[in-house]
């Protein structure tokens, strides 16, 4: 097909930009000091750490390496990795984690899975056994590389202390930034994780008199060979009459950066296309001044029913959606179109350049929000009305959060079933960033809030948190207290794994004593106020709308972390 031939001209093993390299001479010292110096030279400013014996020299080097590096202690590795994910989503560059051997990496793997799916840049530094003892199989020995490869696009064990500096630079520039020359095919590029893992043997960390230079590479930008022809053909299809069209946007296409999301909204309006976002997006910049995208339904039959309305779909920086689970007689692909009618502008493109081209080709510059945008943009602030007082429930909770959230808030959303109404309730709020549980692994909310607050200290972070999922990572509350982070955690306390109740019903599994036993959190009930206070976070409970409104508005006016258990 002509379109396929045009795509083959693209970055599918094709031309890459010339890599610009800068030689940096490090001050040197022991291997650990060189590691920290190389991290700093590669642009890493923050390390979320839960170190052990094999990382002690790295801990010392944070003081003695002679560079500025912020270290943040997390009480569990899932907090380290989730925080690094949140930092990467908001900052657009990697923070580091410092983890103890394979067991530490294993403890953090669930949130690294989420980071991989969100394409967040993360640098893991994992200590390893000293080279001379590893073959004796000490108690904590593990094949760290195999474990790391499940989530990492770049995995390497340093082979000498002198190699550490360049290994760090390569991990950041080639791993976290998708510039690895070993990735050749279009599919590999599209699926490549931005998580990089560097494994550092203990004896290399304490080896002395290590000097090193490193090459800091500006990662090669994938050149858009043939992109003009492809984008022109895509624009023609979008502009063609007689077709019902949809745009499905994710990743960089839903960010305020470079005006990307506004451009997507104007393109959709110019072409008469319906705009969708992922059900479990990584970051969506929303509110007044931005387009309002319809959220893809969570359950596959609902998603297929929605996409079946359209004759042509364009995916922008979005993986073609598939069902989250293989239900009995259920579907796989959620867009029921053949390849001629399913277009993709994915990570084989430079997304910003591709959007600029599509914007020009579709004549989207003529779209003015509020004038001729066909309702695509939110142009006027509107908040949910204050209800009369009564018992708090999921809907009134969502409405209250949307009614009070400040401009430029960062919403970390792991509310699951309790937050179903929040997306629509908040659509006309002042501009804000909305982060979600992208990879599906629960327990990301409190750590993600830590990372977002570190990345954006001048923005209020609100974590809307399901109670069951929050119990996977409550240690993040201690880090919020220790660092004085401006995070308000709202616990949606329905005291059950409600999503599992929905799944039981959907899969026609007869409710039973065992089902109740394995989904209820009410015997005994979890005391979130005591948990929060125990970690040093001021905490309160609300059972009515008035109580929550009062506690939430006060927390927003205050600095530092707060927790509200909203019993619904």
XYZ file of C-alpha atoms in Angstrom:
568
model
C 0.000 0.000 0.000
C 1.141 3.530 -0.725
C 0.626 4.634 2.881
C 2.684 1.725 4.175
C 5.492 2.579 1.749
C 5.396 6.149 3.049
C 5.642 4.891 6.619
C 8.640 2.752 5.706
C 10.502 5.927 4.812
C 10.139 6.963 8.419
C 12.303 5.975 11.365
C 11.813 2.242 10.871
C 15.506 1.537 11.075
C 15.943 4.603 8.956
C 18.029 7.713 9.282
C 18.759 9.246 12.632
C 20.084 12.647 13.531
C 23.761 13.036 14.185
C 24.471 12.620 17.886
C 26.048 15.711 19.395
C 28.422 14.747 22.177
C 29.968 16.864 24.892
C 33.012 15.567 26.749
C 32.772 16.128 30.510
C 35.764 15.589 32.774
C 34.658 14.500 36.218
C 36.388 15.418 39.447
C 36.853 11.731 40.252
C 37.191 9.952 43.587
C 35.880 6.544 44.467
C 33.465 4.750 42.166
C 30.428 5.959 44.089
C 31.523 9.588 43.846
C 32.066 9.208 40.100
C 28.553 7.724 39.861
C 26.993 10.740 41.575
C 29.074 13.188 39.523
C 27.997 11.455 36.313
C 24.333 11.534 37.343
C 24.615 15.270 37.947
C 26.409 15.829 34.628
C 23.601 13.909 32.886
C 20.924 16.183 34.329
C 19.695 14.078 37.265
C 18.936 16.294 40.276
C 16.880 14.065 42.600
C 17.293 10.542 43.966
C 14.464 8.638 45.696
C 16.289 6.168 47.891
C 15.835 3.057 49.990
C 19.470 1.925 50.267
C 21.113 -1.067 51.900
C 24.601 -2.393 52.619
C 25.736 -2.457 48.984
C 24.740 1.190 48.481
C 26.413 2.742 51.554
C 29.300 4.246 49.589
C 26.796 5.800 47.185
C 24.977 7.324 50.170
C 28.288 8.758 51.365
C 29.087 10.068 47.902
C 25.926 12.189 47.885
C 27.816 14.339 50.416
C 31.367 14.018 49.118
C 31.015 14.003 45.315
C 31.086 17.800 45.172
C 27.794 18.265 43.292
C 24.264 19.203 44.318
C 21.891 16.244 44.519
C 18.632 16.098 46.485
C 18.179 12.807 48.331
C 14.730 11.712 49.504
C 14.246 8.726 51.775
C 11.302 6.462 50.998
C 10.267 3.718 53.410
C 9.498 1.193 50.683
C 10.875 0.756 47.194
C 7.422 1.044 45.612
C 7.410 4.619 46.922
C 10.818 5.264 45.324
C 9.731 4.008 41.912
C 6.266 5.575 41.970
C 7.738 8.913 43.042
C 10.282 8.772 40.215
C 7.382 8.114 37.821
C 5.446 11.157 39.100
C 8.558 13.325 38.872
C 9.203 12.189 35.304
C 5.613 12.798 34.193
C 5.653 16.379 35.480
C 9.287 17.362 34.898
C 9.869 15.567 31.595
C 13.273 14.303 32.704
C 14.418 11.463 34.959
C 14.895 11.305 38.678
C 16.959 8.419 40.024
C 15.980 5.656 42.379
C 18.587 4.032 44.633
C 17.604 0.428 45.374
C 19.184 -2.418 47.331
C 20.032 -5.432 45.188
C 17.470 -7.494 43.312
C 15.088 -7.699 46.259
C 14.838 -3.917 46.413
C 14.199 -3.735 42.690
C 11.557 -6.469 43.044
C 9.768 -4.441 45.724
C 9.569 -1.508 43.312
C 8.677 -3.408 40.153
C 4.899 -2.738 40.135
C 5.332 1.015 39.912
C 8.148 0.598 37.386
C 5.590 -1.271 35.297
C 3.346 1.785 35.579
C 6.268 4.035 34.618
C 6.999 1.849 31.591
C 3.394 2.114 30.415
C 3.390 5.878 31.042
C 6.698 6.174 29.136
C 8.098 8.105 32.099
C 11.870 8.662 32.175
C 13.301 6.905 35.261
C 16.898 5.995 36.145
C 17.238 3.051 38.547
C 20.592 2.646 40.279
C 20.677 -0.816 41.818
C 23.490 -2.079 44.007
C 24.977 -5.495 43.283
C 27.135 -7.983 45.172
C 30.896 -7.421 44.971
C 32.268 -9.166 41.913
C 34.478 -11.492 43.946
C 31.657 -12.857 46.095
C 28.772 -13.064 43.636
C 29.720 -16.507 42.269
C 29.588 -17.921 45.808
C 25.829 -17.214 45.767
C 25.404 -15.173 48.975
C 21.975 -15.081 50.553
C 20.634 -12.007 48.747
C 22.095 -12.917 45.360
C 19.725 -12.637 42.398
C 19.796 -12.253 38.619
C 19.084 -8.537 38.682
C 19.408 -8.014 34.944
C 16.622 -10.465 34.095
C 14.327 -8.800 36.608
C 15.190 -5.308 35.365
C 14.587 -6.224 31.726
C 10.884 -6.819 32.405
C 10.379 -3.054 32.788
C 13.529 -1.393 31.443
C 14.384 -0.235 27.952
C 18.044 -0.017 28.978
C 19.708 -2.451 31.399
C 23.421 -2.700 32.099
C 25.779 -3.952 34.800
C 28.972 -1.896 35.010
C 32.054 -4.019 34.277
C 34.568 -1.707 35.961
C 34.626 1.361 38.183
C 36.011 3.433 35.302
C 33.008 2.495 33.168
C 30.432 3.744 35.682
C 30.442 7.337 34.450
C 29.768 6.488 30.819
C 27.233 3.859 31.847
C 25.286 6.540 33.713
C 25.379 8.886 30.730
C 24.249 6.146 28.363
C 21.444 5.096 30.717
C 20.086 8.638 30.855
C 20.695 9.736 27.274
C 20.026 6.467 25.472
C 17.667 4.726 27.880
C 15.506 7.409 29.473
C 15.346 9.497 26.295
C 14.586 6.745 23.742
C 17.770 7.283 21.806
C 19.237 3.768 21.965
C 20.890 2.954 18.640
C 20.222 -0.751 19.188
C 16.505 -0.120 18.654
C 15.945 -0.445 14.938
C 12.416 -1.463 14.074
C 9.339 0.751 14.213
C 7.655 -1.651 16.628
C 10.671 -1.672 18.971
C 10.785 2.130 19.039
C 7.056 2.400 19.754
C 7.201 -0.113 22.607
C 10.514 0.944 24.148
C 10.402 1.726 27.832
C 11.977 4.968 29.080
C 12.982 3.231 32.320
C 16.747 2.648 32.496
C 18.432 0.404 35.072
C 22.135 0.589 35.937
C 23.500 -2.146 38.215
C 26.615 -1.194 40.193
C 28.729 -3.877 41.937
C 29.586 -3.021 45.540
C 33.365 -3.260 45.082
C 33.302 -0.818 42.179
C 31.536 1.713 44.410
C 34.307 1.660 47.031
C 37.212 1.397 44.585
C 39.409 4.490 45.025
C 41.302 6.803 42.650
C 38.789 6.488 39.861
C 39.043 9.181 37.199
C 36.750 9.380 34.239
C 35.554 11.402 31.313
C 32.125 10.872 29.898
C 30.394 11.736 26.693
C 27.062 13.403 27.329
C 25.040 12.724 24.209
C 22.095 14.747 23.041
C 19.931 11.814 21.991
C 19.448 11.596 18.233
C 16.092 12.897 17.107
C 14.318 10.513 14.803
C 14.181 12.234 11.452
C 10.844 12.370 9.716
C 11.981 10.980 6.363
C 8.842 10.909 4.243
C 6.759 12.399 7.035
C 5.424 15.225 4.885
C 3.791 12.774 2.476
C 2.357 10.674 5.291
C 0.999 13.658 7.238
C -0.469 15.135 4.062
C -2.282 11.863 3.301
C -3.500 11.655 6.897
C -4.801 15.218 6.765
C -6.629 14.490 3.496
C -8.351 11.546 5.113
C -9.313 13.643 8.143
C -10.710 16.406 5.944
C -12.622 14.119 3.600
C -16.371 14.566 3.630
C -18.877 11.836 4.297
C -16.779 10.119 6.970
C -17.280 10.037 10.707
C -13.835 10.623 12.214
C -12.224 10.321 15.627
C -8.852 11.256 17.100
C -7.463 9.173 19.959
C -4.697 11.098 21.770
C -2.227 10.153 24.489
C 1.323 10.781 25.693
C 2.883 14.029 24.480
C -0.262 14.845 22.517
C -2.231 15.501 25.726
C 0.291 17.886 27.322
C 0.311 21.663 27.534
C 3.980 21.567 26.477
C 4.554 23.208 23.082
C 0.788 23.819 23.049
C 0.422 20.176 21.962
C -3.018 19.395 23.376
C -4.522 22.657 22.169
C -3.197 21.881 18.685
C -4.803 18.439 18.847
C -8.111 20.029 19.847
C -7.945 22.527 16.998
C -7.080 19.769 14.520
C -10.096 17.774 15.698
C -12.355 20.824 15.429
C -11.046 21.717 11.971
C -11.764 18.191 10.716
C -15.051 17.625 12.521
C -13.535 14.739 14.477
C -14.540 13.464 17.918
C -11.623 13.681 20.374
C -10.893 10.805 22.752
C -8.247 10.228 25.427
C -7.161 7.004 27.077
C -9.153 5.548 29.923
C -5.935 5.305 31.980
C -3.911 8.259 30.725
C -0.470 9.183 32.036
C -0.978 12.958 32.125
C -3.787 15.039 30.706
C -3.594 18.834 30.915
C -7.211 19.905 31.268
C -9.707 22.586 32.209
C -10.428 26.068 30.911
C -8.518 26.835 27.730
C -8.032 23.178 26.794
C -10.091 20.769 24.709
C -12.334 18.372 26.584
C -11.669 14.852 25.347
C -14.153 12.030 25.777
C -12.594 9.380 27.957
C -12.418 5.900 26.434
C -14.732 3.558 28.381
C -12.948 1.102 30.693
C -14.827 -2.068 29.745
C -13.989 -3.371 26.243
C -17.536 -3.877 24.943
C -18.325 -0.241 25.777
C -15.142 0.963 24.072
C -15.837 -1.031 20.892
C -19.388 0.266 20.819
C -18.018 3.818 20.933
C -15.352 3.369 18.254
C -17.733 1.459 15.957
C -19.470 4.789 15.286
C -16.483 6.033 13.253
C -15.211 5.342 9.737
C -11.695 6.616 10.378
C -9.607 6.891 13.562
C -6.266 8.655 14.025
C -4.146 7.602 17.029
C -1.642 10.273 18.108
C 1.162 9.087 20.413
C -1.263 6.399 21.540
C -0.878 2.653 21.416
C -3.768 1.039 19.565
C -6.158 0.233 22.410
C -6.767 -3.384 23.345
C -8.925 -4.940 26.054
C -7.354 -4.860 29.501
C -8.310 -8.487 30.170
C -9.323 -11.486 28.119
C -12.916 -11.912 29.203
C -14.811 -15.024 28.136
C -15.771 -14.514 24.462
C -14.496 -10.974 24.818
C -12.721 -8.809 22.217
C -9.044 -7.960 21.849
C -8.805 -4.899 19.589
C -11.049 -2.001 20.551
C -11.020 -0.129 17.233
C -12.962 -2.293 14.737
C -11.367 -0.811 11.601
C -9.001 -2.151 8.959
C -5.547 -0.623 8.545
C -6.624 1.644 5.693
C -8.901 3.529 8.083
C -6.726 3.391 11.201
C -3.905 5.929 11.114
C -1.094 6.185 13.655
C 1.271 8.989 14.554
C 3.263 7.146 17.187
C 6.673 7.354 18.850
C 8.457 6.530 15.586
C 7.630 10.176 14.796
C 8.905 13.252 16.516
C 5.477 13.989 17.993
C 5.843 17.751 18.276
C 7.040 18.087 14.678
C 4.328 15.741 13.431
C 1.632 17.745 15.236
C 2.962 20.981 13.782
C 2.783 19.476 10.279
C -0.728 18.099 10.788
C -1.836 21.433 12.248
C -0.725 23.208 9.070
C -2.083 20.586 6.681
C -5.550 20.643 8.247
C -5.763 24.434 8.391
C -6.343 24.227 12.143
C -4.956 27.708 12.748
C -8.364 29.066 11.713
C -9.999 27.532 14.798
C -10.661 29.976 17.626
C -11.860 28.416 20.903
C -15.302 29.698 21.798
C -15.939 31.022 18.298
C -15.758 28.217 15.744
C -14.465 25.223 17.709
C -17.808 23.347 17.703
C -17.688 23.005 21.489
C -14.310 21.261 21.441
C -12.730 23.657 23.967
C -13.669 24.599 27.509
C -13.839 28.388 27.392
C -15.653 29.334 30.573
C -15.024 28.284 34.147
C -17.844 26.344 35.743
C -17.848 24.425 38.999
C -20.339 21.912 40.413
C -22.928 23.582 42.610
C -22.701 23.247 46.352
C -25.251 20.637 47.393
C -27.389 20.697 50.469
C -25.778 18.912 53.372
C -26.216 15.210 53.727
C -24.314 11.970 53.935
C -21.169 11.951 51.834
C -21.198 9.689 48.780
C -18.947 9.151 45.762
C -20.713 11.726 43.570
C -20.836 14.490 46.178
C -17.180 13.796 47.025
C -16.111 14.264 43.391
C -18.206 17.403 43.068
C -16.698 18.900 46.199
C -13.136 18.270 45.033
C -13.893 19.874 41.651
C -15.651 22.785 43.334
C -12.625 23.680 45.481
C -9.495 22.606 43.572
C -7.223 25.579 42.833
C -5.861 26.689 39.481
C -2.771 24.728 38.359
C -3.498 21.897 40.762
C -2.027 18.483 40.024
C -4.636 15.776 40.483
C -3.203 12.329 41.200
C -6.142 10.042 40.574
C -6.238 6.496 41.891
C -9.847 6.767 42.967
C -10.987 3.825 40.807
C -14.740 3.240 41.222
C -15.231 6.078 43.722
C -13.951 8.699 41.287
C -16.086 7.781 38.289
C -17.844 11.157 38.310
C -14.742 13.300 38.826
C -13.676 13.485 35.170
C -16.879 15.187 34.029
C -17.324 17.176 37.249
C -13.909 18.826 36.763
C -14.017 19.515 33.012
C -14.583 23.283 33.385
C -12.264 23.879 36.330
C -9.344 26.299 35.966
C -6.362 24.682 34.199
C -4.854 21.652 35.942
C -2.863 18.484 35.282
C -4.537 15.111 35.758
C -2.358 12.031 36.380
C -3.814 8.550 36.389
C -2.891 4.948 37.206
C -1.539 4.285 33.734
C -0.172 0.753 33.949
C -3.030 -0.715 35.958
C -0.817 -1.772 38.893
C -2.449 -0.424 42.050
C -0.637 1.405 44.826
C 0.678 4.247 42.683
C -1.301 7.208 44.065
C 0.579 8.300 47.205
C 4.048 7.741 45.649
C 3.042 9.488 42.413
C 1.917 12.457 44.519
C 5.347 12.567 46.192
C 7.116 12.772 42.833
C 4.725 15.367 41.412
C 5.150 17.554 44.511
C 8.944 17.363 44.304
C 8.861 18.225 40.577
C 6.404 21.125 40.992
C 6.766 22.552 44.516
C 4.633 25.606 43.719
C 1.575 23.609 42.662
C -0.969 22.057 45.025
C -1.141 18.265 44.645
C -4.434 16.484 45.370
C -4.342 12.690 45.590
C -7.833 11.191 45.163
C -7.106 7.753 46.562
C -9.091 4.515 46.754
C -8.695 3.017 50.210
C -7.759 -0.511 49.129
C -5.109 0.670 46.665
C -3.748 3.183 49.148
C -2.858 0.360 51.519
C -0.214 -0.812 49.039
C 1.939 2.278 49.632
C 0.907 4.260 52.744
C 4.615 4.731 53.576
C 4.556 7.596 51.052
C 2.700 9.651 53.665
C 5.822 9.628 55.859
C 7.928 10.982 53.000
C 5.317 13.699 52.420
C 5.581 14.670 56.093
C 9.389 14.504 56.214
C 9.788 16.667 53.114
C 6.891 19.010 53.952
C 5.230 18.308 50.605
C 2.088 20.236 49.678
C -0.143 17.203 49.122
C -3.761 16.736 50.171
C -4.684 13.046 50.228
C -8.399 12.262 50.018
C -9.087 8.640 50.951
C -12.232 7.307 49.264
C -13.155 5.071 52.163
C -15.856 2.717 50.922
C -14.146 -0.088 52.853
C -14.240 -2.603 50.038
C -12.453 -3.640 46.861
C -15.413 -2.364 44.879
C -13.792 -2.879 41.494
C -13.708 -6.599 42.261
C -17.412 -6.556 43.043
C -17.988 -5.067 39.584
C -15.779 -7.725 38.029
C -17.636 -10.498 39.852
C -20.896 -9.157 38.468
C -19.510 -8.663 34.953
C -18.115 -12.194 34.833
C -21.333 -13.631 36.262
C -19.600 -15.154 39.248
C -22.179 -15.959 41.903
C -21.618 -13.888 45.022
C -20.700 -16.007 48.004
C -19.324 -15.929 51.507
C -15.833 -16.217 50.043
C -16.432 -13.311 47.640
C -17.543 -11.127 50.536
C -14.581 -12.282 52.601
C -12.097 -11.456 49.842
C -13.471 -8.019 48.888
C -14.547 -6.418 52.179
C -12.242 -4.116 54.162
C -14.776 -3.536 56.925
C -13.897 -6.221 59.448
C -12.033 -4.579 61.036
C -12.389 -1.175 59.329
C -9.152 0.559 58.365
C -8.482 3.601 60.563
C -6.940 5.999 58.056
C -6.859 8.906 60.501
C -4.600 6.902 62.802
C -2.466 5.758 59.862
C -1.982 9.316 58.626
C -1.187 10.677 62.076
C 1.168 7.784 62.685
C 3.173 8.852 59.632
C 3.177 12.492 60.760
C 0.428 13.830 58.481
C -2.433 15.887 60.000
C -5.496 13.714 59.403
C -9.262 13.958 59.829
C -12.426 12.071 58.922
C -15.541 13.295 57.116
C -18.869 11.493 56.871
C -21.079 14.360 55.631
C -20.834 16.784 52.713
C -20.464 19.754 55.052
C -17.682 18.099 57.032
C -15.725 17.256 53.891
C -16.225 20.696 52.333
C -14.894 22.333 55.488
C -11.892 20.009 55.936
C -10.944 20.055 52.255
C -11.110 23.825 51.843
C -9.002 24.297 54.996
C -6.409 21.781 53.759
C -6.158 23.623 50.444
C -5.528 26.910 52.247
C -2.739 25.354 54.326
C 0.768 24.321 53.349
C 2.183 20.839 53.819
C 0.561 17.416 53.734
C -2.963 16.654 54.934
C -5.127 13.553 54.821
C -8.916 13.362 54.859
C -10.683 10.041 55.180
C -13.924 10.501 53.258
C -16.293 7.759 54.424
C -18.633 7.015 51.521
